[in-house]
CSV table of C-alpha atoms and ligand atoms in Angstrom, one decimal:
chain,number,residue,atom,x,y,z
A,1,MET,CA,-4.6,-64.4,86.2
A,2,SER,CA,-4.9,-68.2,86.2
A,3,GLN,CA,-2.5,-70.2,88.4
A,4,ASN,CA,-1.1,-72.1,85.5
A,5,LYS,CA,-0.1,-69.0,83.5
A,6,ASP,CA,3.6,-70.1,83.4
A,7,LEU,CA,2.6,-73.2,81.4
A,8,TYR,CA,0.5,-71.3,78.9
A,9,SER,CA,2.3,-68.0,78.6
A,10,SER,CA,5.3,-69.9,77.3
A,11,PRO,CA,6.1,-70.6,73.6
A,12,TYR,CA,4.8,-74.2,74.3
A,13,TYR,CA,1.3,-72.7,74.3
A,14,LYS,CA,-0.1,-72.5,70.7
A,15,GLU,CA,-3.4,-71.2,69.6
A,16,PRO,CA,-4.2,-72.1,66.0
A,17,GLY,CA,-4.9,-69.0,63.9
A,18,PRO,CA,-7.4,-69.0,61.0
A,19,PRO,CA,-6.4,-71.2,58.1
A,20,LEU,CA,-4.2,-69.3,55.6
A,21,ASP,CA,-5.6,-71.0,52.6
A,22,LYS,CA,-8.9,-72.6,52.3
A,23,GLU,CA,-8.0,-76.3,52.7
A,24,SER,CA,-9.2,-78.1,55.8
A,25,PRO,CA,-6.7,-80.5,57.3
A,26,PHE,CA,-9.1,-83.3,56.5
A,27,GLU,CA,-9.1,-82.4,52.8
A,28,SER,CA,-5.3,-82.1,52.8
A,29,MET,CA,-5.0,-85.6,54.3
A,30,MET,CA,-7.6,-87.0,51.9
A,31,GLU,CA,-5.9,-85.5,48.9
A,32,ARG,CA,-2.7,-87.3,49.8
A,33,PHE,CA,-4.6,-90.5,50.6
A,34,ARG,CA,-6.4,-90.5,47.3
A,35,PHE,CA,-3.1,-90.1,45.4
A,36,ALA,CA,-1.5,-93.1,47.2
A,37,ALA,CA,-4.7,-95.2,46.8
A,38,LYS,CA,-4.5,-94.7,43.1
A,39,ILE,CA,-0.9,-95.8,42.8
A,40,LEU,CA,-1.8,-98.9,44.9
A,41,GLU,CA,-5.0,-99.5,42.9
A,42,LEU,CA,-6.8,-99.8,46.2
A,43,ASP,CA,-10.3,-101.2,45.6
A,44,GLU,CA,-13.3,-99.1,46.4
A,45,GLY,CA,-14.3,-101.0,49.6
A,46,MET,CA,-10.8,-100.7,51.1
A,47,PHE,CA,-10.7,-97.1,50.2
A,48,GLN,CA,-14.0,-96.5,52.0
A,49,TYR,CA,-12.9,-98.5,55.0
A,50,LEU,CA,-9.7,-96.5,55.4
A,51,SER,CA,-11.2,-93.1,54.8
A,52,ASN,CA,-13.7,-93.4,57.7
A,53,PRO,CA,-12.8,-93.5,61.3
A,54,VAL,CA,-13.9,-96.7,63.1
A,55,LYS,CA,-15.2,-94.6,66.1
A,56,SER,CA,-15.8,-90.9,66.8
A,57,VAL,CA,-16.9,-90.1,70.3
A,58,THR,CA,-18.1,-86.6,71.5
A,59,VAL,CA,-18.7,-86.0,75.2
A,60,SER,CA,-19.9,-83.1,77.3
A,61,ILE,CA,-17.6,-82.1,80.1
A,62,PRO,CA,-19.4,-80.2,82.9
A,63,ILE,CA,-17.1,-78.5,85.3
A,64,ILE,CA,-17.7,-76.3,88.4
A,65,MET,CA,-15.5,-73.3,87.7
A,66,ASP,CA,-13.6,-71.4,90.4
A,67,ASN,CA,-16.4,-68.8,90.6
A,68,GLY,CA,-18.9,-71.5,91.4
A,69,ASN,CA,-20.7,-71.6,88.0
A,70,ILE,CA,-21.1,-74.7,85.9
A,71,ARG,CA,-19.5,-74.6,82.5
A,72,VAL,CA,-19.7,-77.3,79.9
A,73,PHE,CA,-16.8,-78.1,77.5
A,74,GLU,CA,-16.9,-80.4,74.5
A,75,GLY,CA,-14.4,-83.3,74.2
A,76,TYR,CA,-13.6,-85.6,71.4
A,77,ARG,CA,-11.8,-88.9,70.8
A,78,VAL,CA,-11.6,-90.2,67.3
A,79,ILE,CA,-10.1,-93.7,66.6
A,80,HIS,CA,-9.3,-93.8,62.9
A,81,ASP,CA,-8.3,-97.4,63.0
A,82,ASN,CA,-7.0,-100.3,65.1
A,83,VAL,CA,-5.9,-102.7,62.5
A,84,LEU,CA,-2.2,-102.8,63.4
A,85,GLY,CA,-2.8,-102.7,67.2
A,86,PRO,CA,-4.4,-100.5,69.9
A,87,SER,CA,-4.9,-97.0,68.6
A,88,LYS,CA,-2.4,-94.3,69.6
A,89,GLY,CA,-2.4,-90.5,69.4
A,90,GLY,CA,-2.2,-87.2,71.3
A,91,LEU,CA,-4.8,-85.2,73.2
A,92,ARG,CA,-4.9,-81.4,72.5
A,93,TYR,CA,-6.6,-78.6,74.3
A,94,THR,CA,-7.4,-75.8,71.8
A,95,PRO,CA,-10.2,-73.3,71.7
A,96,ASN,CA,-11.2,-73.7,68.0
A,97,VAL,CA,-10.7,-77.4,67.5
A,98,THR,CA,-13.4,-79.2,65.5
A,99,ILE,CA,-14.3,-82.9,65.1
A,100,GLU,CA,-13.2,-82.7,61.4
A,101,GLU,CA,-9.7,-81.6,62.5
A,102,VAL,CA,-9.5,-84.4,65.0
A,103,LYS,CA,-10.6,-86.9,62.3
A,104,ALA,CA,-7.8,-85.8,60.0
A,105,LEU,CA,-5.2,-85.9,62.8
A,106,ALA,CA,-6.4,-89.4,63.8
A,107,ALA,CA,-5.9,-90.6,60.3
A,108,TRP,CA,-2.4,-89.0,60.2
A,109,MET,CA,-1.5,-91.0,63.3
A,110,THR,CA,-2.5,-94.3,61.5
A,111,TRP,CA,-0.1,-93.5,58.7
A,112,LYS,CA,2.6,-92.2,61.1
A,113,CYS,CA,2.6,-95.4,63.2
A,114,ALA,CA,2.7,-97.6,60.1
A,115,VAL,CA,5.6,-95.6,58.6
A,116,VAL,CA,7.9,-96.1,61.6
A,117,ASN,CA,6.7,-99.7,62.1
A,118,VAL,CA,5.2,-99.3,65.6
A,119,PRO,CA,2.3,-101.8,66.2
A,120,PHE,CA,-0.4,-99.2,66.8
A,121,GLY,CA,-3.5,-97.8,65.0
A,122,GLY,CA,-4.2,-94.1,64.9
A,123,ALA,CA,-6.3,-91.9,67.1
A,124,LYS,CA,-6.6,-88.3,68.3
A,125,GLY,CA,-8.4,-86.5,71.1
A,126,ALA,CA,-9.3,-82.9,71.9
A,127,VAL,CA,-11.1,-80.7,74.3
A,128,ARG,CA,-12.4,-77.4,73.0
A,129,CYS,CA,-11.1,-75.0,75.7
A,130,ASN,CA,-8.6,-72.3,76.1
A,131,PRO,CA,-6.1,-73.5,78.8
A,132,LYS,CA,-4.8,-69.9,79.1
A,133,GLU,CA,-8.1,-68.9,80.7
A,134,LEU,CA,-8.3,-71.9,83.1
A,135,SER,CA,-6.9,-72.4,86.6
A,136,LEU,CA,-4.9,-75.5,87.4
A,137,ARG,CA,-7.8,-76.8,89.3
A,138,GLU,CA,-10.2,-76.3,86.4
A,139,LEU,CA,-7.8,-77.9,84.1
A,140,GLU,CA,-7.5,-80.9,86.4
A,141,GLN,CA,-11.3,-81.2,86.6
A,142,ILE,CA,-11.7,-81.1,82.8
A,143,THR,CA,-9.0,-83.7,82.4
A,144,ARG,CA,-10.4,-86.1,84.9
A,145,ARG,CA,-14.0,-85.8,83.7
A,146,TYR,CA,-12.9,-86.2,80.1
A,147,THR,CA,-11.0,-89.4,81.1
A,148,ALA,CA,-14.1,-90.7,83.1
A,149,GLU,CA,-16.3,-90.1,80.0
A,150,MET,CA,-13.8,-91.9,77.8
A,151,ILE,CA,-13.3,-94.8,80.2
A,152,GLU,CA,-14.6,-97.4,77.8
A,153,VAL,CA,-12.8,-95.9,74.8
A,154,ILE,CA,-9.2,-95.6,76.2
A,155,GLY,CA,-7.2,-98.4,77.8
A,156,PRO,CA,-3.7,-99.9,77.6
A,157,ASP,CA,-4.9,-102.5,75.1
A,158,ARG,CA,-7.4,-100.3,73.4
A,159,ASP,CA,-6.5,-96.7,72.9
A,160,ILE,CA,-3.5,-94.8,74.4
A,161,PRO,CA,-3.5,-91.0,74.6
A,162,ALA,CA,-0.3,-88.9,74.8
A,163,PRO,CA,0.6,-85.1,74.9
A,164,ASP,CA,-0.2,-82.9,72.0
A,165,MET,CA,-0.8,-79.1,71.7
A,166,ASN,CA,-1.2,-77.5,75.1
A,167,THR,CA,-1.2,-80.8,77.0
A,168,ASN,CA,1.8,-82.0,79.1
A,169,GLU,CA,3.0,-84.7,81.5
A,170,GLN,CA,0.9,-83.3,84.4
A,171,ILE,CA,-2.2,-83.8,82.3
A,172,MET,CA,-1.1,-87.4,81.4
A,173,ALA,CA,-0.5,-88.0,85.1
A,174,TRP,CA,-4.2,-87.0,85.9
A,175,ILE,CA,-5.4,-89.3,83.1
A,176,MET,CA,-3.4,-92.2,84.4
A,177,ASP,CA,-4.6,-91.6,87.9
A,178,THR,CA,-8.3,-91.3,87.0
A,179,TYR,CA,-8.2,-94.4,84.8
A,180,SER,CA,-6.4,-96.3,87.5
A,181,MET,CA,-9.0,-95.2,90.1
A,182,HIS,CA,-11.7,-96.7,87.9
A,183,SER,CA,-9.9,-99.9,87.2
A,184,ARG,CA,-8.8,-100.3,90.8
A,185,ARG,CA,-5.1,-100.9,89.9
A,186,THR,CA,-2.2,-98.9,88.6
A,187,ASP,CA,-2.6,-98.9,84.9
A,188,ASN,CA,0.3,-96.7,83.8
A,189,ALA,CA,0.3,-98.0,80.2
A,190,VAL,CA,-3.0,-96.2,79.5
A,191,VAL,CA,-1.1,-93.0,78.5
A,192,THR,CA,2.4,-92.1,77.4
A,193,GLY,CA,4.4,-88.9,77.9
A,194,LYS,CA,4.0,-89.3,81.6
A,195,PRO,CA,6.4,-88.0,84.3
A,196,ILE,CA,9.3,-90.5,84.6
A,197,ILE,CA,8.4,-91.1,88.2
A,198,LEU,CA,5.0,-92.5,87.1
A,199,GLY,CA,6.4,-94.9,84.4
A,200,GLY,CA,7.3,-92.3,81.8
A,201,SER,CA,10.3,-93.1,79.5
A,202,LYS,CA,13.6,-91.4,79.6
A,203,GLY,CA,14.1,-89.5,76.4
A,204,ARG,CA,10.4,-89.1,75.6
A,205,LYS,CA,10.4,-85.3,76.0
A,206,GLU,CA,13.2,-84.9,73.6
A,207,ALA,CA,12.1,-87.7,71.2
A,208,THR,CA,10.3,-85.7,68.6
A,209,GLY,CA,13.2,-83.2,68.2
A,210,ARG,CA,15.7,-86.0,68.2
A,211,GLY,CA,13.8,-87.9,65.5
A,212,VAL,CA,13.6,-84.7,63.4
A,213,VAL,CA,17.4,-84.4,63.6
A,214,THR,CA,18.0,-88.0,62.6
A,215,VAL,CA,15.9,-87.6,59.4
A,216,THR,CA,17.4,-84.1,58.7
A,217,LEU,CA,20.9,-85.7,58.7
A,218,GLU,CA,19.7,-88.4,56.3
A,219,ALA,CA,18.2,-85.8,54.0
A,220,LEU,CA,21.4,-83.8,54.1
A,221,ASN,CA,23.3,-86.9,53.2
A,222,LYS,CA,21.0,-87.4,50.1
A,223,LEU,CA,21.6,-83.8,49.1
A,224,GLY,CA,25.4,-84.1,49.6
A,225,ILE,CA,25.4,-81.3,52.2
A,226,MET,CA,27.7,-81.7,55.2
A,227,ALA,CA,25.9,-81.0,58.6
A,228,ASN,CA,28.6,-78.6,59.6
A,229,LYS,CA,28.3,-76.6,56.4
A,230,CYS,CA,24.5,-76.4,56.6
A,231,ARG,CA,22.4,-73.3,57.2
A,232,VAL,CA,19.2,-74.1,59.0
A,233,VAL,CA,16.0,-72.1,59.8
A,234,ILE,CA,13.6,-73.4,62.5
A,235,GLN,CA,10.1,-72.1,63.0
A,236,GLY,CA,9.0,-72.7,66.6
A,237,PHE,CA,11.1,-72.8,69.7
A,238,GLY,CA,8.9,-75.1,71.8
A,239,ASN,CA,9.6,-78.7,72.7
A,240,VAL,CA,10.3,-79.8,69.1
A,241,GLY,CA,12.0,-76.7,67.7
A,242,SER,CA,14.3,-76.0,70.6
A,243,VAL,CA,15.6,-79.6,70.9
A,244,THR,CA,16.1,-79.8,67.1
A,245,ALA,CA,18.0,-76.5,67.2
A,246,ARG,CA,20.2,-77.6,70.1
A,247,LEU,CA,21.1,-81.0,68.6
A,248,LEU,CA,21.8,-79.6,65.1
A,249,TYR,CA,23.9,-76.8,66.7
A,250,GLU,CA,25.9,-79.4,68.6
A,251,ARG,CA,26.6,-81.0,65.2
A,252,GLY,CA,28.0,-77.8,63.9
A,253,ALA,CA,25.1,-76.6,61.8
A,254,ARG,CA,24.6,-72.9,61.4
A,255,ILE,CA,21.1,-72.0,62.8
A,256,VAL,CA,20.5,-68.8,60.9
A,257,GLY,CA,16.9,-68.3,62.0
A,258,ILE,CA,14.6,-69.3,64.9
A,259,SER,CA,11.2,-68.1,66.0
A,260,ASP,CA,8.4,-68.3,68.6
A,261,VAL,CA,5.2,-66.5,69.4
A,262,THR,CA,7.1,-63.3,69.8
A,263,GLY,CA,8.5,-63.3,66.2
A,264,GLY,CA,11.5,-64.3,64.2
A,265,TYR,CA,15.3,-63.9,65.0
A,266,TYR,CA,17.9,-63.9,62.3
A,267,HIS,CA,21.7,-64.0,62.2
A,268,PRO,CA,23.5,-64.7,58.9
A,269,ASP,CA,26.6,-66.2,60.7
A,270,GLY,CA,24.4,-68.4,62.9
A,271,ILE,CA,22.7,-67.9,66.3
A,272,ASP,CA,24.3,-69.1,69.5
A,273,ILE,CA,21.7,-71.6,70.5
A,274,ASP,CA,23.0,-72.1,74.0
A,275,GLN,CA,22.5,-68.3,74.5
A,276,ALA,CA,19.0,-68.5,73.1
A,277,LEU,CA,18.1,-71.4,75.4
A,278,LEU,CA,19.5,-69.6,78.4
A,279,HIS,CA,17.5,-66.5,77.4
A,280,VAL,CA,14.3,-68.4,77.2
A,281,GLN,CA,14.9,-70.0,80.6
A,282,GLU,CA,15.8,-66.7,82.2
A,283,SER,CA,13.1,-64.6,80.6
A,284,GLY,CA,10.1,-66.7,81.6
A,285,GLY,CA,9.7,-68.9,78.5
A,286,THR,CA,10.0,-66.8,75.3
A,287,LEU,CA,12.7,-65.4,73.0
A,288,TYR,CA,11.4,-61.9,73.5
A,289,GLY,CA,14.3,-59.4,74.0
A,290,PHE,CA,16.9,-61.9,72.7
A,291,GLN,CA,19.9,-59.8,71.7
A,292,GLY,CA,21.9,-62.3,69.8
A,293,ALA,CA,20.0,-61.9,66.5
A,294,GLU,CA,18.2,-59.4,64.3
A,295,LYS,CA,14.4,-59.3,64.9
A,296,ILE,CA,12.3,-60.3,61.8
A,297,THR,CA,8.7,-61.3,61.3
A,298,ASN,CA,7.5,-64.9,61.2
A,299,GLU,CA,6.7,-64.5,57.5
A,300,GLU,CA,10.2,-63.3,56.7
A,301,LEU,CA,11.7,-66.2,58.7
A,302,LEU,CA,10.1,-68.8,56.4
A,303,GLU,CA,11.5,-67.1,53.3
A,304,LEU,CA,15.1,-66.8,54.5
A,305,ASP,CA,17.9,-68.1,52.3
A,306,CYS,CA,19.0,-71.4,53.9
A,307,ASP,CA,19.6,-75.1,53.1
A,308,VAL,CA,17.1,-76.6,55.5
A,309,LEU,CA,13.8,-75.2,56.8
A,310,ILE,CA,12.2,-76.9,59.7
A,311,PRO,CA,8.6,-75.7,60.4
A,312,ALA,CA,8.0,-77.0,64.0
A,313,ALA,CA,5.1,-74.8,65.1
A,314,LEU,CA,1.6,-74.8,63.7
A,315,GLN,CA,-0.2,-76.3,60.7
A,316,ASP,CA,-0.8,-74.6,57.3
A,317,GLN,CA,2.3,-72.3,57.7
A,318,ILE,CA,3.5,-72.9,54.1
A,319,ASN,CA,0.6,-72.5,51.8
A,320,LYS,CA,-0.1,-71.3,48.3
A,321,LEU,CA,0.4,-67.7,49.3
A,322,ASN,CA,4.1,-68.0,50.3
A,323,ALA,CA,5.3,-71.4,48.9
A,324,ARG,CA,6.9,-69.7,45.8
A,325,ASN,CA,9.1,-67.6,48.1
A,326,ILE,CA,10.7,-70.5,50.0
A,327,LYS,CA,14.4,-70.7,49.3
A,328,ALA,CA,15.4,-73.8,51.3
A,329,ARG,CA,16.6,-77.0,49.5
A,330,ALA,CA,14.9,-79.3,52.0
A,331,ILE,CA,11.9,-78.8,54.3
A,332,ILE,CA,11.6,-81.1,57.4
A,333,GLU,CA,8.1,-81.1,58.8
A,334,GLY,CA,8.6,-81.0,62.6
A,335,ALA,CA,4.9,-79.9,63.1
A,336,ASN,CA,1.8,-81.9,61.9
A,337,GLY,CA,0.6,-80.5,58.6
A,338,PRO,CA,2.7,-77.3,58.3
A,339,ILE,CA,2.5,-77.5,54.4
A,340,THR,CA,-0.9,-77.5,52.8
A,341,ALA,CA,-1.6,-79.9,49.9
A,342,ASN,CA,-1.7,-76.9,47.5
A,343,ALA,CA,1.7,-75.7,48.6
A,344,ASP,CA,3.1,-79.3,48.3
A,345,THR,CA,2.7,-79.3,44.5
A,346,ILE,CA,4.4,-75.9,44.2
A,347,LEU,CA,7.3,-76.9,46.3
A,348,ASP,CA,7.7,-80.2,44.5
A,349,ASP,CA,7.9,-78.4,41.2
A,350,MET,CA,10.6,-76.2,42.7
A,351,GLY,CA,12.6,-79.3,43.4
A,352,ILE,CA,12.5,-79.0,47.2
A,353,LEU,CA,13.0,-82.2,49.1
A,354,ILE,CA,10.2,-82.5,51.7
A,355,ILE,CA,10.5,-84.9,54.6
A,356,PRO,CA,6.8,-85.3,55.5
A,357,ASP,CA,5.4,-85.0,59.0
A,358,ILE,CA,4.3,-88.6,59.3
A,359,LEU,CA,8.0,-89.5,59.0
A,360,ALA,CA,9.8,-86.4,60.3
A,361,ASN,CA,8.0,-86.0,63.7
A,362,ALA,CA,7.3,-89.7,64.3
A,363,GLY,CA,10.1,-89.8,67.0
A,364,GLY,CA,7.5,-88.8,69.6
A,365,VAL,CA,5.2,-91.7,69.0
A,366,THR,CA,8.2,-94.1,68.6
A,367,VAL,CA,9.3,-93.4,72.1
A,368,SER,CA,5.7,-93.5,73.2
A,369,TYR,CA,5.8,-97.0,72.0
A,370,PHE,CA,9.0,-97.7,74.0
A,371,GLU,CA,7.3,-96.2,77.0
A,372,TRP,CA,4.2,-98.4,76.6
A,373,VAL,CA,6.5,-101.5,76.2
A,374,GLN,CA,8.5,-100.5,79.4
A,375,ASP,CA,5.3,-100.0,81.4
A,376,ARG,CA,4.0,-103.4,80.4
A,377,HIS,CA,7.3,-105.1,81.3
A,378,GLY,CA,7.7,-103.0,84.4
A,379,TYR,CA,11.4,-102.7,83.3
A,380,PHE,CA,12.9,-99.4,82.4
A,381,TRP,CA,15.6,-98.6,79.9
A,382,THR,CA,18.5,-96.3,80.1
A,383,GLU,CA,18.3,-93.0,78.1
A,384,ASP,CA,21.1,-94.3,75.9
A,385,ARG,CA,19.1,-97.4,74.9
A,386,VAL,CA,16.0,-95.3,74.1
A,387,ASN,CA,18.0,-92.9,71.9
A,388,ARG,CA,19.9,-95.6,70.1
A,389,ARG,CA,16.7,-97.5,69.3
A,390,LEU,CA,14.9,-94.3,68.3
A,391,ASN,CA,17.7,-93.4,65.9
A,392,ARG,CA,17.7,-96.8,64.4
A,393,MET,CA,14.0,-96.9,63.8
A,394,MET,CA,13.9,-93.4,62.3
A,395,ARG,CA,16.9,-94.2,60.0
A,396,ASP,CA,15.3,-97.5,58.9
A,397,ALA,CA,12.0,-95.8,58.1
A,398,PHE,CA,13.8,-93.0,56.1
A,399,GLN,CA,15.7,-95.6,54.0
A,400,LEU,CA,12.7,-97.7,53.5
A,401,LEU,CA,10.6,-94.8,52.2
A,402,TYR,CA,13.4,-93.5,50.1
A,403,GLU,CA,13.4,-96.9,48.3
A,404,VAL,CA,9.6,-96.6,47.7
A,405,LYS,CA,10.1,-93.1,46.4
A,406,GLU,CA,12.8,-94.2,43.9
A,407,LYS,CA,10.9,-97.3,42.9
A,408,HIS,CA,7.7,-95.4,41.9
A,409,SER,CA,9.4,-92.1,41.0
A,410,ILE,CA,7.2,-90.2,43.5
A,411,THR,CA,7.8,-87.8,46.3
A,412,LEU,CA,8.8,-88.9,49.8
A,413,ARG,CA,5.4,-87.8,51.1
A,414,GLN,CA,3.6,-89.9,48.5
A,415,ALA,CA,6.0,-92.8,49.3
A,416,ALA,CA,5.1,-92.5,53.0
A,417,TYR,CA,1.4,-92.7,52.2
A,418,VAL,CA,1.9,-95.6,49.7
A,419,TYR,CA,3.9,-97.6,52.2
A,420,ALA,CA,1.6,-96.9,55.2
A,421,ILE,CA,-1.7,-97.6,53.3
A,422,GLN,CA,-0.2,-100.8,51.8
A,423,LYS,CA,0.8,-102.0,55.2
A,424,VAL,CA,-2.6,-101.3,56.8
A,425,SER,CA,-4.6,-102.6,53.9
A,426,ASP,CA,-2.5,-105.8,53.7
A,427,THR,CA,-3.0,-106.4,57.4
A,428,LEU,CA,-6.7,-105.7,57.2
A,429,ARG,CA,-7.0,-108.2,54.3
A,430,ILE,CA,-5.4,-110.9,56.5
A,431,ARG,CA,-7.5,-110.1,59.5
A,432,GLY,CA,-10.6,-110.0,57.4
A,433,ILE,CA,-13.9,-108.2,58.2
A,434,TYR,CA,-15.8,-109.4,61.2
A,435,ALA,CA,-19.5,-109.7,60.7
B,501,LIG,N1,1.0,-86.0,69.7
B,501,LIG,C1,2.2,-86.6,69.2
B,501,LIG,C2,2.0,-86.8,67.7
B,501,LIG,O1,1.3,-86.1,67.0
B,501,LIG,C3,2.5,-87.9,69.9
B,501,LIG,C4,1.5,-89.0,69.8
B,501,LIG,C5,1.8,-90.2,70.7
B,501,LIG,O2,2.9,-90.3,71.2
B,501,LIG,O3,1.0,-91.0,70.9
B,501,LIG,O4,2.7,-87.6,67.0
């Protein structure tokens, strides 16, 4: 068994399953992009510019494994654009990742940063590997060699990675150290999501969940539902799902369903989230064996009767096969791409309010921006300041997109794309094309 089994045997570890309907994430993204481009009457040249990443890099990562053999992994970094500023986006370690998926995720980051008004372009990175099968030493070698191969791509003013699926603050620390060894100075602004002791930001770990809660409360307000009367189902009990559950529970919401890799857990009167968190802590990272709820399947969980459904686990979870069975009044996309474009249309017809991922989970990149600012100033904020500014930025973004939605009579997702594409294309027009 590998030395880092604790990290990857927990619900934080996610392995993407096969896509449930036939759409690729890139097609899903492009479908939404095309719709917004039409509303904005984007000209053909601008359309082409924004549908192609400015840079896609593939590298080989040779590693001497613990058994003495050499193994070569493949690594990617895609910069979708750097119009608004240096590009920003996570780095994921997953066994089935493809460059197409990374391209879609990089474009999503462009729209996400534009939506919450942080001055970054969009990027994403990945290494095709299964961290569950790697020792801590092998994982460190992969990370350091990946960083060295990307030394001209990343940088505090160029492109700034962050944690994503199956990567964490230790991996960010290795990236920062490797980059700093090459530049011969401490460059902590080269990555975000670092340990606090290395220049990480207070509140970064909780930021995505906290942002999800801020927009959930805004959505409830629009629907005229009181937080303490609201029934919530959350898919995923990792970093995003568990923080979201705890903060909503503290506000008096009834969390009727939660889930992780071990399945779904349901209680019509509401689950005691403190108990669930304690169980996870004491049982080595999963909800397995949790007694405070009835055991159900992950499929049943999504179809529970509730006011708010928060998919905070994997992509493509709500698709054309199960969309018609959803009973929630609002869906808040804690994960990236949990609803396929096909399912979107069905859910819109059913009158369900969807808070799209590029708004709902943007709390993470917002506090990444705060971390980058703090690193560059060498002056660190209190957690209270981080949280207040995060809440304000998420609330402002929600209100702004809601106005765009009302103005064009479109969905909030379409509004998010319209706003983001308009912002990036306006900026690009002013900057002009360098030849
Ligand atoms: N991986 C996160 C996301 O998908 C965070 C990215 C960042 O902080 O740069 O939004």
